Amino acid sequence: MRPPVAHHHPRTSALRARPCLHAPAPGWSIDADVVVVGSGVAGLTAALRCEAAGLTTVVVTKARLDDGSTRWAQGGIAAALGEGDTPEQHLADTLVAGAGLCDEDAVRILVTEGPDAVRRLIETGAHFDESEGGGLELTREGGHHRRRIAHAGGDATGAEISRALVEAAQARGVRTIENALVLDLLTDAEGRTAGVTLHVMGEGQHDGVGAVHAPAVVLATGGMGQVFSATTNPSVSTGDGVALALRAGAEVSDLEFVQFHPTVLFLGADAEGQQPLVSEAVRGEGAHLVDADGVRFMVGQHELAELAPRDIVAKGIMRRMQEQDAEHMFLDARHFGARMWEHRFPTILAACRAHGIDPVHEPIPIAPAAHYASGGVRTDSRGRTTVPGLYACGEVACTGVHGANRLASNSLLEGLVYAERIAADIVADRAQDGPHTRVPQPVPYPEVPAHPLLASEDRFAIQRIMTDGAGVLRSADSLARAADQLQRLHANARVELDENGKTAEPGVDTWEATNLLCVARVLVAAALLREETRGCHWREDRPDRDDTAWHRHIVVRLNPDRTLAVHPTDTADFPPTRQPQEQ
């Protein structure tokens, strides 16, 4: 839909003072109480709760409402909903998967508030698969000692959750701006959030840049998997939320912990872009990982074998590939039979067959690919970042829940639980302010943008650099090489004309490439600093976990001169995001 324009501004309008992307000044604006950036489970849950409390809420999303990462989630949503299961058991499994870096309080919030949050999702209209007895049909995935994964449509859980939330948002009349790339955070003279600037795509306008003025901004922009050549993430996952937060002065943590999903359909060594996922639930139902000789190589490597946490399974696959000089391994579920494949995993079955593989009769070729960012914009237990008025939830956030490695199917639950907590905090904050909406006054637009743009083709250079130097297997040499190559791209970005009289023009492709470079630099800097192997961060030159030196987090800020400020925390505890007087 075309954005509802409330105010028009000349191109010289004063709107921003913080460092920002090279972009035209906003030509239109609207006012709101809350702007939510993203329309997955986290974004729409936050928006629905804010709207229900009477707050004027605007949802901005990069494509259509249902085009984010949520709808691609296959396995399900984890919560202690089954007989004999408890939040304490869910807590224990999550802490083990997180390899010592989970915030236990954050995890306790997740597992104790999670079951009721799932029930509220069902009340919103999400339909989960039920057993013959009428209760939820629960399955098991890697790292879980119990069946606690609720799923829908067999392996289409994300699509069902997205459908239910989108329909609820439309029924409530939540104002949405689709096909809009958010550019930068607006702040007032006191450094508080004052809204966002955005560019509306596909509207037939040369200049679609506008602004939403609001005292509260919720980032729910999803992941950054497109920083690698092969990923399970959709094309919109270019790290926009993390990059925006960094430019706004927010802190980012633990970005080195990128989870590579162990079982992604192998389409060839040169395959790029979004790759089909083969859900962990397939292993949860009894599929085996085997090599070309049919040997189950995970047996004996971990007590849970194929159902070990994802980092362990991905490493096991990579080791076997190295040992045998193979490009991929296999997932064997031929013993399921046609009926189970068609009933339980119809989406995966169709994807495999579309690529010429029939898992009913042959093993599926698989290899790890970039899947999920366990780190992100640092928040507290209410989703508040280090910038007043700026919140983050879902994959873009680092709540402390995932630590060094996300437990399977905790992501949808985290988005659900922490989105509800964010909405509650915004509503409480507005009640404290009184009935009159504060109209934020953004500070002036800078004459010279601090962040020039990369050429659109640099996106592919970044992906190759990251895949080669910061993928599943990392070392000091590979990371240093990646850092040098990224620094050269960073140094060459410019607003002024180059020697050929050319410069990168503002536009979606150049903004995305610039955001990808930003998050790539942070990821590599953190991975270089963490000289150990922990969770999904695997250093070949530092193969052991080092709790003495590295039982702590890595926090990164972006300096005004575009350099990175990288430092470890003193302990495994995060410092508060607010000073005591701000609480």
PDB file of N, CA and C in Angstrom, residues 179-217:
ATOM      1  N   ASN A 179       6.777  -3.014   1.288  1.00  0.00           N
ATOM      2  CA  ASN A 179       7.807  -2.699   0.287  1.00  0.00           C
ATOM      3  C   ASN A 179       8.604  -1.460   0.666  1.00  0.00           C
ATOM      4  N   ALA A 180       8.980  -1.391   1.926  1.00  0.00           N
ATOM      5  CA  ALA A 180       9.693  -0.221   2.427  1.00  0.00           C
ATOM      6  C   ALA A 180      10.957  -0.649   3.168  1.00  0.00           C
ATOM      7  N   LEU A 181      12.091  -0.150   2.730  1.00  0.00           N
ATOM      8  CA  LEU A 181      13.366  -0.388   3.385  1.00  0.00           C
ATOM      9  C   LEU A 181      13.622   0.734   4.386  1.00  0.00           C
ATOM     10  N   VAL A 182      13.749   0.385   5.658  1.00  0.00           N
ATOM     11  CA  VAL A 182      14.052   1.392   6.667  1.00  0.00           C
ATOM     12  C   VAL A 182      15.523   1.763   6.567  1.00  0.00           C
ATOM     13  N   LEU A 183      15.807   3.060   6.612  1.00  0.00           N
ATOM     14  CA  LEU A 183      17.168   3.546   6.418  1.00  0.00           C
ATOM     15  C   LEU A 183      17.874   3.836   7.737  1.00  0.00           C
ATOM     16  N   ASP A 184      17.341   4.788   8.511  1.00  0.00           N
ATOM     17  CA  ASP A 184      18.036   5.221   9.719  1.00  0.00           C
ATOM     18  C   ASP A 184      17.073   5.620  10.818  1.00  0.00           C
ATOM     19  N   LEU A 185      17.602   5.610  12.049  1.00  0.00           N
ATOM     20  CA  LEU A 185      16.840   6.050  13.210  1.00  0.00           C
ATOM     21  C   LEU A 185      16.884   7.565  13.299  1.00  0.00           C
ATOM     22  N   LEU A 186      15.753   8.160  13.626  1.00  0.00           N
ATOM     23  CA  LEU A 186      15.685   9.587  13.943  1.00  0.00           C
ATOM     24  C   LEU A 186      15.808   9.743  15.451  1.00  0.00           C
ATOM     25  N   THR A 187      16.540  10.747  15.889  1.00  0.00           N
ATOM     26  CA  THR A 187      16.648  11.031  17.317  1.00  0.00           C
ATOM     27  C   THR A 187      16.413  12.508  17.571  1.00  0.00           C
ATOM     28  N   ASP A 188      15.999  12.836  18.816  1.00  0.00           N
ATOM     29  CA  ASP A 188      15.791  14.229  19.162  1.00  0.00           C
ATOM     30  C   ASP A 188      17.069  14.808  19.776  1.00  0.00           C
ATOM     31  N   ALA A 189      16.979  16.046  20.252  1.00  0.00           N
ATOM     32  CA  ALA A 189      18.156  16.739  20.770  1.00  0.00           C
ATOM     33  C   ALA A 189      18.732  16.060  22.009  1.00  0.00           C
ATOM     34  N   GLU A 190      17.919  15.277  22.703  1.00  0.00           N
ATOM     35  CA  GLU A 190      18.391  14.573  23.897  1.00  0.00           C
ATOM     36  C   GLU A 190      18.898  13.169  23.586  1.00  0.00           C
ATOM     37  N   GLY A 191      18.899  12.791  22.319  1.00  0.00           N
ATOM     38  CA  GLY A 191      19.370  11.472  21.932  1.00  0.00           C
ATOM     39  C   GLY A 191      18.323  10.382  22.027  1.00  0.00           C
ATOM     40  N   ARG A 192      17.075  10.758  22.292  1.00  0.00           N
ATOM     41  CA  ARG A 192      16.003   9.773  22.360  1.00  0.00           C
ATOM     42  C   ARG A 192      15.457   9.489  20.966  1.00  0.00           C
ATOM     43  N   THR A 193      14.897   8.310  20.825  1.00  0.00           N
ATOM     44  CA  THR A 193      14.307   7.900  19.563  1.00  0.00           C
ATOM     45  C   THR A 193      13.182   8.847  19.141  1.00  0.00           C
ATOM     46  N   ALA A 194      13.178   9.200  17.858  1.00  0.00           N
ATOM     47  CA  ALA A 194      12.143  10.097  17.331  1.00  0.00           C
ATOM     48  C   ALA A 194      11.512   9.545  16.061  1.00  0.00           C
ATOM     49  N   GLY A 195      11.802   8.286  15.725  1.00  0.00           N
ATOM     50  CA  GLY A 195      11.203   7.687  14.537  1.00  0.00           C
ATOM     51  C   GLY A 195      12.248   7.103  13.610  1.00  0.00           C
ATOM     52  N   VAL A 196      11.854   6.878  12.364  1.00  0.00           N
ATOM     53  CA  VAL A 196      12.752   6.302  11.361  1.00  0.00           C
ATOM     54  C   VAL A 196      12.548   6.978  10.018  1.00  0.00           C
ATOM     55  N   THR A 197      13.587   6.911   9.189  1.00  0.00           N
ATOM     56  CA  THR A 197      13.423   7.254   7.781  1.00  0.00           C
ATOM     57  C   THR A 197      13.324   5.953   7.000  1.00  0.00           C
ATOM     58  N   LEU A 198      12.656   5.989   5.866  1.00  0.00           N
ATOM     59  CA  LEU A 198      12.424   4.786   5.074  1.00  0.00           C
ATOM     60  C   LEU A 198      12.255   5.143   3.613  1.00  0.00           C
ATOM     61  N   HIS A 199      12.469   4.148   2.779  1.00  0.00           N
ATOM     62  CA  HIS A 199      12.307   4.326   1.341  1.00  0.00           C
ATOM     63  C   HIS A 199      11.272   3.321   0.855  1.00  0.00           C
ATOM     64  N   VAL A 200      10.205   3.823   0.268  1.00  0.00           N
ATOM     65  CA  VAL A 200       9.147   2.950  -0.243  1.00  0.00           C
ATOM     66  C   VAL A 200       9.493   2.543  -1.669  1.00  0.00           C
ATOM     67  N   MET A 201       9.522   1.234  -1.903  1.00  0.00           N
ATOM     68  CA  MET A 201       9.920   0.689  -3.202  1.00  0.00           C
ATOM     69  C   MET A 201       8.695   0.374  -4.047  1.00  0.00           C
ATOM     70  N   GLY A 202       8.879   0.444  -5.335  1.00  0.00           N
ATOM     71  CA  GLY A 202       7.839   0.005  -6.254  1.00  0.00           C
ATOM     72  C   GLY A 202       6.607   0.882  -6.281  1.00  0.00           C
ATOM     73  N   GLU A 203       6.775   2.138  -5.939  1.00  0.00           N
ATOM     74  CA  GLU A 203       5.621   3.037  -5.931  1.00  0.00           C
ATOM     75  C   GLU A 203       5.575   3.936  -7.166  1.00  0.00           C
ATOM     76  N   GLY A 204       6.502   3.724  -8.078  1.00  0.00           N
ATOM     77  CA  GLY A 204       6.510   4.540  -9.283  1.00  0.00           C
ATOM     78  C   GLY A 204       7.057   5.934  -9.052  1.00  0.00           C
ATOM     79  N   GLN A 205       7.778   6.121  -7.939  1.00  0.00           N
ATOM     80  CA  GLN A 205       8.351   7.424  -7.628  1.00  0.00           C
ATOM     81  C   GLN A 205       9.862   7.345  -7.739  1.00  0.00           C
ATOM     82  N   HIS A 206      10.491   8.424  -8.204  1.00  0.00           N
ATOM     83  CA  HIS A 206      11.945   8.470  -8.238  1.00  0.00           C
ATOM     84  C   HIS A 206      12.487   8.551  -6.824  1.00  0.00           C
ATOM     85  N   ASP A 207      11.802   9.296  -5.972  1.00  0.00           N
ATOM     86  CA  ASP A 207      12.242   9.490  -4.598  1.00  0.00           C
ATOM     87  C   ASP A 207      11.141   9.035  -3.659  1.00  0.00           C
ATOM     88  N   GLY A 208      11.307   7.857  -3.047  1.00  0.00           N
ATOM     89  CA  GLY A 208      10.297   7.358  -2.133  1.00  0.00           C
ATOM     90  C   GLY A 208      10.670   7.503  -0.677  1.00  0.00           C
ATOM     91  N   VAL A 209      11.631   8.369  -0.367  1.00  0.00           N
ATOM     92  CA  VAL A 209      12.099   8.488   1.014  1.00  0.00           C
ATOM     93  C   VAL A 209      11.138   9.328   1.834  1.00  0.00           C
ATOM     94  N   GLY A 210      10.757   8.788   3.004  1.00  0.00           N
ATOM     95  CA  GLY A 210       9.886   9.505   3.929  1.00  0.00           C
ATOM     96  C   GLY A 210      10.291   9.204   5.358  1.00  0.00           C
ATOM     97  N   ALA A 211       9.436   9.566   6.302  1.00  0.00           N
ATOM     98  CA  ALA A 211       9.743   9.362   7.713  1.00  0.00           C
ATOM     99  C   ALA A 211       8.476   9.021   8.485  1.00  0.00           C
ATOM    100  N   VAL A 212       8.641   8.195   9.518  1.00  0.00           N
ATOM    101  CA  VAL A 212       7.593   7.975  10.502  1.00  0.00           C
ATOM    102  C   VAL A 212       8.117   8.513  11.818  1.00  0.00           C
ATOM    103  N   HIS A 213       7.448   9.524  12.368  1.00  0.00           N
ATOM    104  CA  HIS A 213       7.854  10.112  13.642  1.00  0.00           C
ATOM    105  C   HIS A 213       7.154   9.378  14.777  1.00  0.00           C
ATOM    106  N   ALA A 214       7.920   8.858  15.715  1.00  0.00           N
ATOM    107  CA  ALA A 214       7.361   8.118  16.842  1.00  0.00           C
ATOM    108  C   ALA A 214       8.382   8.084  17.968  1.00  0.00           C
ATOM    109  N   PRO A 215       7.926   8.149  19.218  1.00  0.00           N
ATOM    110  CA  PRO A 215       8.856   8.090  20.349  1.00  0.00           C
ATOM    111  C   PRO A 215       9.345   6.691  20.674  1.00  0.00           C
ATOM    112  N   ALA A 216       8.759   5.668  20.040  1.00  0.00           N
ATOM    113  CA  ALA A 216       9.190   4.287  20.264  1.00  0.00           C
ATOM    114  C   ALA A 216       9.342   3.582  18.926  1.00  0.00           C
ATOM    115  N   VAL A 217      10.486   2.937  18.730  1.00  0.00           N
ATOM    116  CA  VAL A 217      10.760   2.169  17.515  1.00  0.00           C
ATOM    117  C   VAL A 217      11.129   0.751  17.933  1.00  0.00           C
TER     118      VAL A 217
END
